[in-house]
GROMACS .gro file of C-alpha atoms in nm:
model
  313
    1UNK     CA    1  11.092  -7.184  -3.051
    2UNK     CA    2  11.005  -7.104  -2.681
    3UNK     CA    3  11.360  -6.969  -2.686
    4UNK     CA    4  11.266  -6.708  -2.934
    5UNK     CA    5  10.970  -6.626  -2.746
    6UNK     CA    6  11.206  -6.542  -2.420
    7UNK     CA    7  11.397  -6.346  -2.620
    8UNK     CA    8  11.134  -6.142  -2.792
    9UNK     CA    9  10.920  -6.050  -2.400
   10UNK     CA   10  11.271  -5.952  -2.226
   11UNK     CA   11  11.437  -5.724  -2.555
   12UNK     CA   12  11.046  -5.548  -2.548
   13UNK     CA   13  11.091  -5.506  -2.171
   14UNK     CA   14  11.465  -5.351  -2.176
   15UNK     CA   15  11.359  -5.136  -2.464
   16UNK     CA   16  11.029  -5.037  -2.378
   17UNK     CA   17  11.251  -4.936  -2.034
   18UNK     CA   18  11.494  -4.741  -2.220
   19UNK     CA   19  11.315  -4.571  -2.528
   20UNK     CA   20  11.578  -4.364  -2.578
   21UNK     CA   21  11.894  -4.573  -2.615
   22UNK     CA   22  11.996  -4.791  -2.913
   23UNK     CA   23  11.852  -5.086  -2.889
   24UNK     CA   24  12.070  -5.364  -2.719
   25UNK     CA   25  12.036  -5.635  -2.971
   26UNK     CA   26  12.153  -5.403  -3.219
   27UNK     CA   27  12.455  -5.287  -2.985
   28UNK     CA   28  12.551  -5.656  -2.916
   29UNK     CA   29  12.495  -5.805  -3.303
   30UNK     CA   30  12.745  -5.503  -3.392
   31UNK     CA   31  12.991  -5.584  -3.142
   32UNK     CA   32  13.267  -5.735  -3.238
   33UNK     CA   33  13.418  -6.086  -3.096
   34UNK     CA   34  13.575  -6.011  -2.776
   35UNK     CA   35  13.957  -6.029  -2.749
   36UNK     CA   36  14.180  -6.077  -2.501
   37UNK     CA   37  14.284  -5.744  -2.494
   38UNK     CA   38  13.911  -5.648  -2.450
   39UNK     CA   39  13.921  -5.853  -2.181
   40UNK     CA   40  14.235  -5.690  -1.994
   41UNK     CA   41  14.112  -5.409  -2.026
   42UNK     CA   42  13.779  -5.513  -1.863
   43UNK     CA   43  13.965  -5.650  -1.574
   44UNK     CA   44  14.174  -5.282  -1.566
   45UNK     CA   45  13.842  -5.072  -1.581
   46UNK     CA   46  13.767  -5.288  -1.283
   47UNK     CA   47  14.064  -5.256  -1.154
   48UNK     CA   48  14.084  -4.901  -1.203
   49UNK     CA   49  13.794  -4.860  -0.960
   50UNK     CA   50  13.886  -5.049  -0.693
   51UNK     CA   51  14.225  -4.901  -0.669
   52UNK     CA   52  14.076  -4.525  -0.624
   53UNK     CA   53  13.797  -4.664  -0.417
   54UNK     CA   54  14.063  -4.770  -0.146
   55UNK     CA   55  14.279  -4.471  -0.221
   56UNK     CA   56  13.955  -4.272  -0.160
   57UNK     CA   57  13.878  -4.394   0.183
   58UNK     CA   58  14.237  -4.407   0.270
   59UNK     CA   59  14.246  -4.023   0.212
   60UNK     CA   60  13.956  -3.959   0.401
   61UNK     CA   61  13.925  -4.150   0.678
   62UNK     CA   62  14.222  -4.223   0.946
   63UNK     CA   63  14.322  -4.528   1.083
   64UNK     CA   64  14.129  -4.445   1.422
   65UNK     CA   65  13.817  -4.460   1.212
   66UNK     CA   66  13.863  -4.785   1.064
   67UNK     CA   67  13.980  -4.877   1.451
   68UNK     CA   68  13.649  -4.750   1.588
   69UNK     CA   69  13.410  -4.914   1.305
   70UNK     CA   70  13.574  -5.247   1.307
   71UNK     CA   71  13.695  -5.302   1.641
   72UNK     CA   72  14.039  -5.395   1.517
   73UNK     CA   73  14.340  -5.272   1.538
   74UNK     CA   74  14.516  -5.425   1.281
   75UNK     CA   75  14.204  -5.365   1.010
   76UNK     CA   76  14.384  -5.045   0.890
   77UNK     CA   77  14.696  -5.145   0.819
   78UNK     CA   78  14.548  -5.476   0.640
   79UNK     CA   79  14.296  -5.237   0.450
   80UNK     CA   80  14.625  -5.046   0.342
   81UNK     CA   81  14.775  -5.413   0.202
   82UNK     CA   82  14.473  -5.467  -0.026
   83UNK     CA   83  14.492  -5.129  -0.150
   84UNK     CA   84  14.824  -5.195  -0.253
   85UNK     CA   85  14.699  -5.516  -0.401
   86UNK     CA   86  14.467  -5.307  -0.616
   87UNK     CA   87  14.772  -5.074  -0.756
   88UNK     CA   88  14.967  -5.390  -0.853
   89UNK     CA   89  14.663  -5.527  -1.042
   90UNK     CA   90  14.628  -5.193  -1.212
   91UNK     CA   91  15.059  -5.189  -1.292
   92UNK     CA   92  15.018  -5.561  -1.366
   93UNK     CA   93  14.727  -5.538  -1.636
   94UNK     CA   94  14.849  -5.224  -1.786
   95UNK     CA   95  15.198  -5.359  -1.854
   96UNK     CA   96  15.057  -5.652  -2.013
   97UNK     CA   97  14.827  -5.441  -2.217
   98UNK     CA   98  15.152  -5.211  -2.372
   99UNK     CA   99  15.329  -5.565  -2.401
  100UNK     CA  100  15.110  -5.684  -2.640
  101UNK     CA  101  15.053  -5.365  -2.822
  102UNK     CA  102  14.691  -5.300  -2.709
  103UNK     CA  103  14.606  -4.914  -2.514
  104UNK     CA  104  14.528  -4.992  -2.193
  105UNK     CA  105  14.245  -4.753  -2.035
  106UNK     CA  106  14.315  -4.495  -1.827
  107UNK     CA  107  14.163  -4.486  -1.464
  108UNK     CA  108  13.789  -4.248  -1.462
  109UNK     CA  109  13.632  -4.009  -1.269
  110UNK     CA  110  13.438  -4.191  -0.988
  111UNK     CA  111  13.210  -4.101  -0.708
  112UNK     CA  112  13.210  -4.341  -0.423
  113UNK     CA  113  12.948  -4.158  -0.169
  114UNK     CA  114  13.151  -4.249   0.094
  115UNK     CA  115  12.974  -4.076   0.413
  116UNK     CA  116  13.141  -4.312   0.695
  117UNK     CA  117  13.378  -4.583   0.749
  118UNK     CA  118  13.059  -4.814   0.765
  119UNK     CA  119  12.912  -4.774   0.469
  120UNK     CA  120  13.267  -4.763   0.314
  121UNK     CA  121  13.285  -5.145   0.430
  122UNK     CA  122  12.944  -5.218   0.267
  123UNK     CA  123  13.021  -5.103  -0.043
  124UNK     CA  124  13.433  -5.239  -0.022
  125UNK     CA  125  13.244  -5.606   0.027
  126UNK     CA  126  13.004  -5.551  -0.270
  127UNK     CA  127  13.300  -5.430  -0.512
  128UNK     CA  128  13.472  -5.741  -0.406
  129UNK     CA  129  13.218  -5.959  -0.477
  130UNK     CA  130  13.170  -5.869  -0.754
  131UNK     CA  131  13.530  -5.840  -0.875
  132UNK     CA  132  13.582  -6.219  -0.801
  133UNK     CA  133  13.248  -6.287  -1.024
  134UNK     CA  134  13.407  -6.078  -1.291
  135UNK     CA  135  13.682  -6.256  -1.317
  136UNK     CA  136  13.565  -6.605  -1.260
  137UNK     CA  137  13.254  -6.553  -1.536
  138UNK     CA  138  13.535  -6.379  -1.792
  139UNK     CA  139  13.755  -6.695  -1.756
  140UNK     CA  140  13.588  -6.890  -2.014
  141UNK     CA  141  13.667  -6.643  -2.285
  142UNK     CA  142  14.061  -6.603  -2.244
  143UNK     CA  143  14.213  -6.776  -2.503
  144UNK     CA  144  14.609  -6.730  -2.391
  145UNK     CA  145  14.664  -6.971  -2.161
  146UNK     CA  146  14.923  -6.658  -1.953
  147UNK     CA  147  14.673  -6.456  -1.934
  148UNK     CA  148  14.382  -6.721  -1.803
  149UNK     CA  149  14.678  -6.799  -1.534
  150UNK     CA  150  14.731  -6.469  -1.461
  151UNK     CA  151  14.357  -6.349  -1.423
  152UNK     CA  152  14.318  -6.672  -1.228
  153UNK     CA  153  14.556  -6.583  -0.966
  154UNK     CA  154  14.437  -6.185  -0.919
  155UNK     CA  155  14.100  -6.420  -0.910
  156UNK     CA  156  14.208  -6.608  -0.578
  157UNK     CA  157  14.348  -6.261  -0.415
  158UNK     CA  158  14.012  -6.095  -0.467
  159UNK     CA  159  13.831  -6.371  -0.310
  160UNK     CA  160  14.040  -6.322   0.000
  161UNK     CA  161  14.011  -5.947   0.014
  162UNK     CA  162  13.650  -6.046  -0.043
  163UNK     CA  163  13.645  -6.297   0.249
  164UNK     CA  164  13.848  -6.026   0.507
  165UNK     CA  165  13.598  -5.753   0.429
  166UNK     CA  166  13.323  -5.994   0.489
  167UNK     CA  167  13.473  -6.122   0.811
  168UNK     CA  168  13.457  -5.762   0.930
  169UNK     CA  169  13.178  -5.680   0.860
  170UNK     CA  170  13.088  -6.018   1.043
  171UNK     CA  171  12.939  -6.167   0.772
  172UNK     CA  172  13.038  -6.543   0.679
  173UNK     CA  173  13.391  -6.530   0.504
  174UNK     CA  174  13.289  -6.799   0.304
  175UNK     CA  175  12.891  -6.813   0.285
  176UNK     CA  176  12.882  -7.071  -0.019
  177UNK     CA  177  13.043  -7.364  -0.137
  178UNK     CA  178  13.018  -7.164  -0.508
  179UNK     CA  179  13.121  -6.807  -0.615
  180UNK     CA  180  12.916  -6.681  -0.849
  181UNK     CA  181  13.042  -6.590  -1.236
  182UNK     CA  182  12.886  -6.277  -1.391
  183UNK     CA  183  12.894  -6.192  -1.764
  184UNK     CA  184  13.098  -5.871  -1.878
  185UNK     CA  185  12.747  -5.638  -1.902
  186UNK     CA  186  12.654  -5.780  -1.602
  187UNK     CA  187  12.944  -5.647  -1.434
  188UNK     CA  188  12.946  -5.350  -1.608
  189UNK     CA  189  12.625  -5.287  -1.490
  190UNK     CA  190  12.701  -5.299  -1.110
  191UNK     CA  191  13.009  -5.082  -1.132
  192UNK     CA  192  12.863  -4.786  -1.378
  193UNK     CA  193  12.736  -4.601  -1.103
  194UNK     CA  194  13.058  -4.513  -0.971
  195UNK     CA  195  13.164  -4.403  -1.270
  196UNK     CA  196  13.119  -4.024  -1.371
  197UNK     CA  197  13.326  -4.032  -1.685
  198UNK     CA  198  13.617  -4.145  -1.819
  199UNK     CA  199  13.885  -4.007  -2.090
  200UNK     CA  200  13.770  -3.936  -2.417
  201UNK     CA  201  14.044  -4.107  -2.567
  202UNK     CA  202  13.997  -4.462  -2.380
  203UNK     CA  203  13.940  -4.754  -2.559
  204UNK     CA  204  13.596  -4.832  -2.619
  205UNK     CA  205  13.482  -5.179  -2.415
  206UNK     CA  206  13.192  -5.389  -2.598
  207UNK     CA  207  12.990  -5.374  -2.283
  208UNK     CA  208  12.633  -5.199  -2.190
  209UNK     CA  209  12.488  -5.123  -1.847
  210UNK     CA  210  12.148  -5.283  -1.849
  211UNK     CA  211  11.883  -5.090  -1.631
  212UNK     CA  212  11.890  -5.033  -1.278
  213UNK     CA  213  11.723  -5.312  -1.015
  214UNK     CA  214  11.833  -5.243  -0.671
  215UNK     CA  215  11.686  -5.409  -0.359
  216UNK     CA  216  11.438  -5.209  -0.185
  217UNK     CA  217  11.544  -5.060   0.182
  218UNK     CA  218  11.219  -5.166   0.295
  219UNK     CA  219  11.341  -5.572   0.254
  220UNK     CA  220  11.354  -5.741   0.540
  221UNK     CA  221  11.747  -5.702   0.737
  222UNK     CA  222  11.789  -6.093   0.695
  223UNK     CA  223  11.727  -6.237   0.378
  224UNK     CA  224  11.703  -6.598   0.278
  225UNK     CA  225  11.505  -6.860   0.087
  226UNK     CA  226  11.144  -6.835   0.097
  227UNK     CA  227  11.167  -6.450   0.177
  228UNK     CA  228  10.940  -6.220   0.051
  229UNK     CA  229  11.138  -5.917  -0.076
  230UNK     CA  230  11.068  -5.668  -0.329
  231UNK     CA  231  11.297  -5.546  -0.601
  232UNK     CA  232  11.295  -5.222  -0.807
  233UNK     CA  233  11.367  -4.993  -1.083
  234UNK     CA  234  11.364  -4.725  -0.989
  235UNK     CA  235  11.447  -4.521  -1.359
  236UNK     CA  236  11.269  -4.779  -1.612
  237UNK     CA  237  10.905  -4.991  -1.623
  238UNK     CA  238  10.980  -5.274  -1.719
  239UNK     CA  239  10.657  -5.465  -1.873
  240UNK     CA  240  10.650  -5.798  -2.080
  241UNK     CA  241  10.578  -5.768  -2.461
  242UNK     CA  242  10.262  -5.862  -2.505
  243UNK     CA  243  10.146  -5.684  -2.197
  244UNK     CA  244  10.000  -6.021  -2.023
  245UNK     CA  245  10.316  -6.282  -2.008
  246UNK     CA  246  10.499  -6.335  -1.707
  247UNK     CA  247  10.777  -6.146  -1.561
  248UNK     CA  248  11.039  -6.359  -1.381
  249UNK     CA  249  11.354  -6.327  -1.116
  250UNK     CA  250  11.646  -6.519  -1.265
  251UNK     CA  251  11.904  -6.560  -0.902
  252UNK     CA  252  12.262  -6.665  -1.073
  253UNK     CA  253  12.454  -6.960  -1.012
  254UNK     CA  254  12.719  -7.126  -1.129
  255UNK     CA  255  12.528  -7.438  -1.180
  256UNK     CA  256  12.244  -7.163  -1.405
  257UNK     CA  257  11.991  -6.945  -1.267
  258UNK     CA  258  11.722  -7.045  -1.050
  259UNK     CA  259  11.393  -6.886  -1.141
  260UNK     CA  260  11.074  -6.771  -0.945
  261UNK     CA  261  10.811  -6.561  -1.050
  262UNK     CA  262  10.794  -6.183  -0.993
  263UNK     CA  263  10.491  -5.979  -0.892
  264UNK     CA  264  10.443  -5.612  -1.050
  265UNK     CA  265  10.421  -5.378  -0.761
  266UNK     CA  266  10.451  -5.016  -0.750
  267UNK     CA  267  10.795  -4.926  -0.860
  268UNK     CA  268  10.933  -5.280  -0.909
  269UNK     CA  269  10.846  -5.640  -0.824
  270UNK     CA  270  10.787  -5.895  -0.554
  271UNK     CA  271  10.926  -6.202  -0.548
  272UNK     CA  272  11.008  -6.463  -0.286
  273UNK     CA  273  11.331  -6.596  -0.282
  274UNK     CA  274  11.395  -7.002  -0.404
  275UNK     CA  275  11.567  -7.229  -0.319
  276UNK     CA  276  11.830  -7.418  -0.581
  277UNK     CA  277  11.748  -7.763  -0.701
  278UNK     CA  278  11.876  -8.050  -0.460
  279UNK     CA  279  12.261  -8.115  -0.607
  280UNK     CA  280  12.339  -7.766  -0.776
  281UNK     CA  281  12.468  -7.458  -0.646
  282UNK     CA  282  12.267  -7.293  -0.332
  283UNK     CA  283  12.170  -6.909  -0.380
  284UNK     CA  284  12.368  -6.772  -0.076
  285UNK     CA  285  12.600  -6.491   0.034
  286UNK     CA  286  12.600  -6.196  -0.213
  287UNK     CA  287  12.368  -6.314  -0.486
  288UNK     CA  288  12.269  -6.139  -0.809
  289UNK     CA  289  11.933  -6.166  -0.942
  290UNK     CA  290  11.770  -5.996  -1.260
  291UNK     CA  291  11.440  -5.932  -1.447
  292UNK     CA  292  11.349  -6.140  -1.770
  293UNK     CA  293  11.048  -6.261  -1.971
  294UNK     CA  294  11.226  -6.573  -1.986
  295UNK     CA  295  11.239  -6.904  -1.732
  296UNK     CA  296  11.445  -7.125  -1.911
  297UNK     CA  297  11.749  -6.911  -1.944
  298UNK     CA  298  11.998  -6.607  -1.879
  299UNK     CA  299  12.197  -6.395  -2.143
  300UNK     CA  300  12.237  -6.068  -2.296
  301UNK     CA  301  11.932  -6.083  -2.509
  302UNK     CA  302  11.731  -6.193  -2.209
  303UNK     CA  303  11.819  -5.976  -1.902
  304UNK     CA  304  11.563  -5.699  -1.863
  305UNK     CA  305  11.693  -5.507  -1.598
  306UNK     CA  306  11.988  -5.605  -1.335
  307UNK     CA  307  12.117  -5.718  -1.139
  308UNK     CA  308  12.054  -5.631  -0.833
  309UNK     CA  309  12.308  -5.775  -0.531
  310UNK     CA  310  12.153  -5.919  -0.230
  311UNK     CA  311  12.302  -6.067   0.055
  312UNK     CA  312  12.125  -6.406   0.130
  313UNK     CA  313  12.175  -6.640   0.422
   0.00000   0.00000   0.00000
């Protein structure tokens, strides 16, 4: 029963946020089971992105830049190597697509906002992140054991691009004993805002962008547990059901989210960050956190709005 109840507040909250889509539940009951070939094709919109994002800066910005921003001389020609990495993913996942007689999606129309080198390596370490959650959350749901092995080891090459953007941006490499797995909407949701359009004739993916929750610029520079921080949305209001029930701030972890109550403020929430239970997985490095009526779990039907990535220390 009480899980009926979560379900009920956070659908009211996403649609009451979004009046003028479909409703989600509706989307998702319609959607059929996801295949593996959904799945590739997942990874190779992901893919997709990353490759132009480092084709992108590698166009516009010369190897003096990257020199000048990171203070290394051999960052440029490294950043050059994990672009290529990104190509081969995309070559990789589209010849195993045509193998096995599925269309493999075409790469979109993207804006990056790319002003400077520096906020080039902001973004580079968020896309990373959250290509290693992609993969690690969509694991579970490959059923050829060639694929799983072959999304497991573009898996372990993302977390090291991950790790060497991190490191230059002298950040912790490795900032938690855990990465964190995200669920295919989830991830869809954090990389839709590059994404202008794409060909008409693509295959559709059974994924949805849930609304926007982005950490405000007026949150503290160093975040950890027990910070006070403020989160927002800045196109949607996003309101419990019954108008009186409790919103909530669901931080993901491998181990399952960790919950603490969130305050309605103007144009989003406050929340203080919490600490994980003693013997599961901490909430460090970049963490993902989203709105829901619900405290007792995370899934499609309960996610509000998010997530939003923080970096956490």
């Amino acid at each position: 029963m009480r899980s009926t109840v979560c379900f009920v507040t956070a659908l009211a909250a996403a649609v009451a946020a979004a009046p003028a889509k479909n409703s989600l539940l509706a989307a998702r009951q319609a959607a059929p089971k996801i295949t593996d070939a959904d799945i590739l094709n997942y990874a190779l919109t992901l893919e997709h992105l990353e490759d132009k994002f480092y084709r992108t800066a590698l166009d516009k910005f010369d190897e003096a830049a990257f020199t000048a921003a990171t203070n290394d001389s051999s960052f440029y020609s490294n950043l050059k190597e994990i672009s290529s990495d990104e190509t081969t993913h995309v070559s990789f996942l589209t010849a195993a697509l045509t193998k096995a007689g599925a269309k493999p999606v075409a790469e979109c129309t993207y804006d990056f906002k790319l002003p400077d080198v520096k906020t080039f390596l902001a973004t580079s370490s968020i896309l990373e992140g959250v290509g290693v959650s992609a993969y690690l959350g969509a694991a579970a749901d490959i059923m050829s054991k060639a694929y799983l092995t072959a999304a497991g080891s573009i898996l372990t090459v993302e977390s090291r691009h991950s790790a060497y953007i991190r490191n230059a941006l002298k950040e912790s490499p490795f900032p938690s004993p855990f990465d964190v797995p995200l669920d295919f909407n989830e991830v869809y949701t954090l990389a839709a805002p590059f994404i202008v359009s794409c060909p008409s004739d693509n295959p559709p993916l059974p994924v949805k962008a849930f609304p926007t929750l982005t950490s405000s610029p007026d949150n503290p520079a160093k975040i950890s547990s027990g910070t006070k921080i403020t989160l927002l949305t800045p196109k949607v209001v996003v309101k419990p059901a019954d108008g009186t029930s409790q919103i909530y701030a669901a931080f993901i972890t491998v181990t399952g989210p960790v919950f603490t109550e969130a305050t309605p403020v103007d144009g989003g929430f406050s929340l203080t960050v919490p600490k994980a239970p003693e013997g599961s997985a901490p909430v460090a490095g970049q963490s993902y956190v989203v709105l829901t009526g619900c405290n007792t779990t995370v899934s499609d039907d309960t996610v509000a709005a998010g997530p939003a990535v923080l970096e956490i220390s």
